[in-house]
Short mmCIF file of C-alpha atoms in Angstrom, two decimals:
data_model
loop_
_atom_site.label_atom_id
_atom_site.label_comp_id
_atom_site.label_asym_id
_atom_site.label_seq_id
_atom_site.Cartn_x
_atom_site.Cartn_y
_atom_site.Cartn_z
CA MET A 1 0.00 -0.02 -0.01
CA ALA A 2 1.29 3.45 -0.91
CA PRO A 3 1.74 6.09 1.79
CA PRO A 4 -0.99 8.79 1.89
CA GLY A 5 -0.40 11.55 -0.64
CA ALA A 6 1.99 9.47 -2.79
CA ALA A 7 1.25 8.56 -6.35
CA PRO A 8 -0.25 5.01 -6.83
CA ARG A 9 2.14 2.51 -8.34
CA LEU A 10 1.43 1.22 -11.82
CA PRO A 11 1.25 -2.52 -12.51
CA THR A 12 4.46 -3.73 -14.04
CA GLY A 13 4.78 -2.94 -17.76
CA GLN A 14 2.02 -0.31 -17.95
CA ASP A 15 2.51 3.39 -18.65
CA GLU A 16 0.04 6.06 -17.48
CA SER A 17 -2.08 5.97 -20.72
CA GLN A 18 -2.45 2.22 -20.60
CA ALA A 19 -3.33 2.36 -16.91
CA ALA A 20 -6.00 5.04 -17.55
CA ALA A 21 -7.42 2.97 -20.40
CA SER A 22 -7.50 -0.24 -18.42
CA ALA A 23 -8.91 1.51 -15.28
CA GLY A 24 -11.86 2.79 -17.15
CA HIS A 25 -12.80 -0.01 -19.49
CA GLY A 26 -10.77 -3.06 -18.42
CA SER A 27 -9.03 -3.00 -21.82
CA PRO A 28 -7.44 -0.36 -24.10
CA PRO A 29 -9.88 1.46 -26.38
CA SER A 30 -10.49 -0.05 -29.78
CA LEU A 31 -9.32 1.59 -32.95
CA GLY A 32 -12.88 2.29 -33.98
CA HIS A 33 -13.43 4.02 -30.69
CA LEU A 34 -10.34 6.15 -31.17
CA VAL A 35 -11.30 6.99 -34.81
CA GLY A 36 -14.81 7.99 -33.50
CA GLU A 37 -13.28 10.30 -30.90
CA ILE A 38 -10.98 11.91 -33.53
CA SER A 39 -13.96 12.33 -35.83
CA ARG A 40 -16.08 14.01 -33.09
CA ASP A 41 -13.26 16.26 -32.10
CA LEU A 42 -12.49 17.28 -35.68
CA SER A 43 -16.24 17.89 -36.26
CA THR A 44 -16.41 20.12 -33.13
CA LEU A 45 -13.40 22.01 -34.17
CA VAL A 46 -14.72 22.68 -37.66
CA ARG A 47 -18.05 23.76 -36.23
CA GLN A 48 -16.25 26.16 -33.77
CA GLU A 49 -14.10 27.59 -36.55
CA ILE A 50 -17.16 28.16 -38.71
CA GLU A 51 -18.99 29.97 -35.89
CA LEU A 52 -15.90 32.07 -35.25
CA ALA A 53 -15.73 32.91 -38.99
CA LYS A 54 -19.44 33.84 -39.02
CA ALA A 55 -18.98 36.16 -36.02
CA GLU A 56 -15.86 37.84 -37.49
CA ALA A 57 -17.68 38.23 -40.93
CA ALA A 58 -20.71 39.75 -39.26
CA GLN A 59 -18.59 42.21 -37.40
CA SER A 60 -16.52 43.10 -40.51
CA ALA A 61 -19.79 43.51 -42.51
CA ARG A 62 -21.19 45.94 -39.94
CA ARG A 63 -18.05 47.98 -40.04
CA ALA A 64 -17.88 47.83 -43.92
CA GLY A 65 -21.52 48.93 -44.08
CA LYS A 66 -20.84 51.86 -41.83
CA GLY A 67 -17.78 52.85 -43.92
CA ALA A 68 -19.74 52.54 -47.20
CA GLY A 69 -22.52 54.79 -45.84
CA LEU A 70 -19.87 57.36 -44.83
CA PHE A 71 -18.35 57.21 -48.32
CA GLY A 72 -21.83 57.55 -49.84
CA GLY A 73 -22.33 60.76 -47.79
CA ALA A 74 -18.90 62.04 -48.89
CA GLY A 75 -19.85 61.29 -52.50
CA VAL A 76 -23.08 63.35 -52.18
CA ALA A 77 -21.12 66.18 -50.66
CA GLY A 78 -18.52 66.04 -53.37
CA HIS A 79 -21.24 66.03 -55.95
CA MET A 80 -22.65 69.24 -54.49
CA VAL A 81 -19.17 70.83 -54.46
CA LEU A 82 -18.73 70.03 -58.18
CA LEU A 83 -22.20 71.32 -58.97
CA PHE A 84 -21.64 74.63 -57.32
CA VAL A 85 -18.04 75.05 -58.75
CA SER A 86 -19.48 74.26 -62.18
CA LEU A 87 -22.19 76.90 -61.73
CA ALA A 88 -19.59 79.37 -60.52
CA LEU A 89 -17.42 78.65 -63.56
CA TRP A 90 -20.38 78.92 -65.92
CA TRP A 91 -21.30 82.32 -64.36
CA ALA A 92 -17.68 83.57 -64.49
CA LEU A 93 -17.28 82.49 -68.15
CA GLY A 94 -20.77 84.00 -68.93
CA THR A 95 -19.43 87.46 -68.18
CA LEU A 96 -16.74 86.95 -70.81
CA MET A 97 -18.58 85.10 -73.70
CA GLY A 98 -22.26 84.93 -72.87
CA GLY A 99 -24.36 82.53 -70.87
CA GLY A 100 -25.08 79.90 -73.59
CA TRP A 101 -21.50 79.52 -74.73
CA SER A 102 -20.07 79.32 -71.17
CA ALA A 103 -22.51 76.53 -70.36
CA LEU A 104 -21.27 74.57 -73.48
CA VAL A 105 -17.65 75.06 -72.35
CA VAL A 106 -18.36 73.80 -68.80
CA ALA A 107 -20.36 70.82 -70.26
CA ALA A 108 -17.47 70.00 -72.65
CA VAL A 109 -14.98 70.01 -69.73
CA TRP A 110 -17.21 67.63 -67.86
CA ALA A 111 -17.65 65.36 -70.96
CA VAL A 112 -13.87 65.14 -71.21
CA VAL A 113 -13.52 64.24 -67.50
CA ALA A 114 -16.25 61.61 -67.88
CA ALA A 115 -14.67 60.08 -70.96
CA VAL A 116 -11.21 59.80 -69.26
CA LEU A 117 -12.66 58.27 -66.17
CA ALA A 118 -14.81 55.74 -68.23
CA ALA A 119 -11.73 54.79 -70.16
CA ARG A 120 -9.64 54.16 -67.08
CA GLY A 121 -12.43 52.23 -65.41
CA ARG A 122 -12.84 49.96 -68.42
CA SER A 123 -9.12 49.19 -68.54
CA GLU A 124 -9.13 48.44 -64.85
CA LEU A 125 -12.07 46.03 -65.15
CA ARG A 126 -10.42 44.30 -68.13
CA ALA A 127 -7.28 43.75 -66.10
CA ILE A 128 -9.12 41.60 -63.40
CA ASP A 129 -7.81 38.04 -63.24
CA GLY A 130 -10.60 36.68 -61.11
CA LEU A 131 -9.82 34.29 -58.29
CA SER A 132 -6.87 32.57 -59.85
CA GLN A 133 -4.96 31.81 -56.70
CA THR A 134 -8.06 30.50 -54.93
CA ALA A 135 -8.98 28.34 -57.88
CA GLU A 136 -5.51 26.95 -57.99
CA SER A 137 -5.40 26.17 -54.25
CA VAL A 138 -8.90 24.54 -54.43
CA LYS A 139 -7.65 22.25 -57.24
CA LYS A 140 -4.93 20.95 -54.89
CA ILE A 141 -7.34 19.88 -52.07
CA PRO A 142 -8.40 16.42 -53.45
CA ASP A 143 -4.68 15.30 -53.95
CA ALA A 144 -3.89 16.66 -50.41
CA LEU A 145 -6.70 14.66 -48.85
CA ARG A 146 -5.61 11.52 -50.61
CA GLY A 147 -2.01 12.01 -49.34
CA HIS A 148 -0.58 12.81 -52.81
CA GLU A 149 0.86 16.31 -52.07
CA GLU A 150 3.66 15.60 -54.55
CA LYS A 151 1.15 15.83 -57.42
CA ASN A 152 0.47 19.41 -56.40
CA SER A 153 4.01 20.58 -57.04
#
């Protein structure tokens, strides 16, 4: 008998994990039991990670919505500035060449600005590659799950 407070002695030839297994069930857990535990743990881990991702996405979406709203307000204010600057330019040019011609000059300036911005936007949209890196990494998943990572090189 071990003295009080001392660790109990293990039967000869058993380590702590074997002793814990034999103390609870009388024999070590089966391979099926261990695989089942691993499967449950992996399932729990995946569920927890998905919940964390949902919570983070929701928080990011709220902040993005707030930022987008503020940008929208800035766009409206910027539009008003452009409108009143354009009116001031039209009025100033009107004193030099008449109201109708000054309106055409201001409209032509804005037509050139619109054409340049449209051309730049079109070239930027044509330069989009899509999700090439994501598509490439997704293609590698089946080989990785089968244990054939060397095919992914």
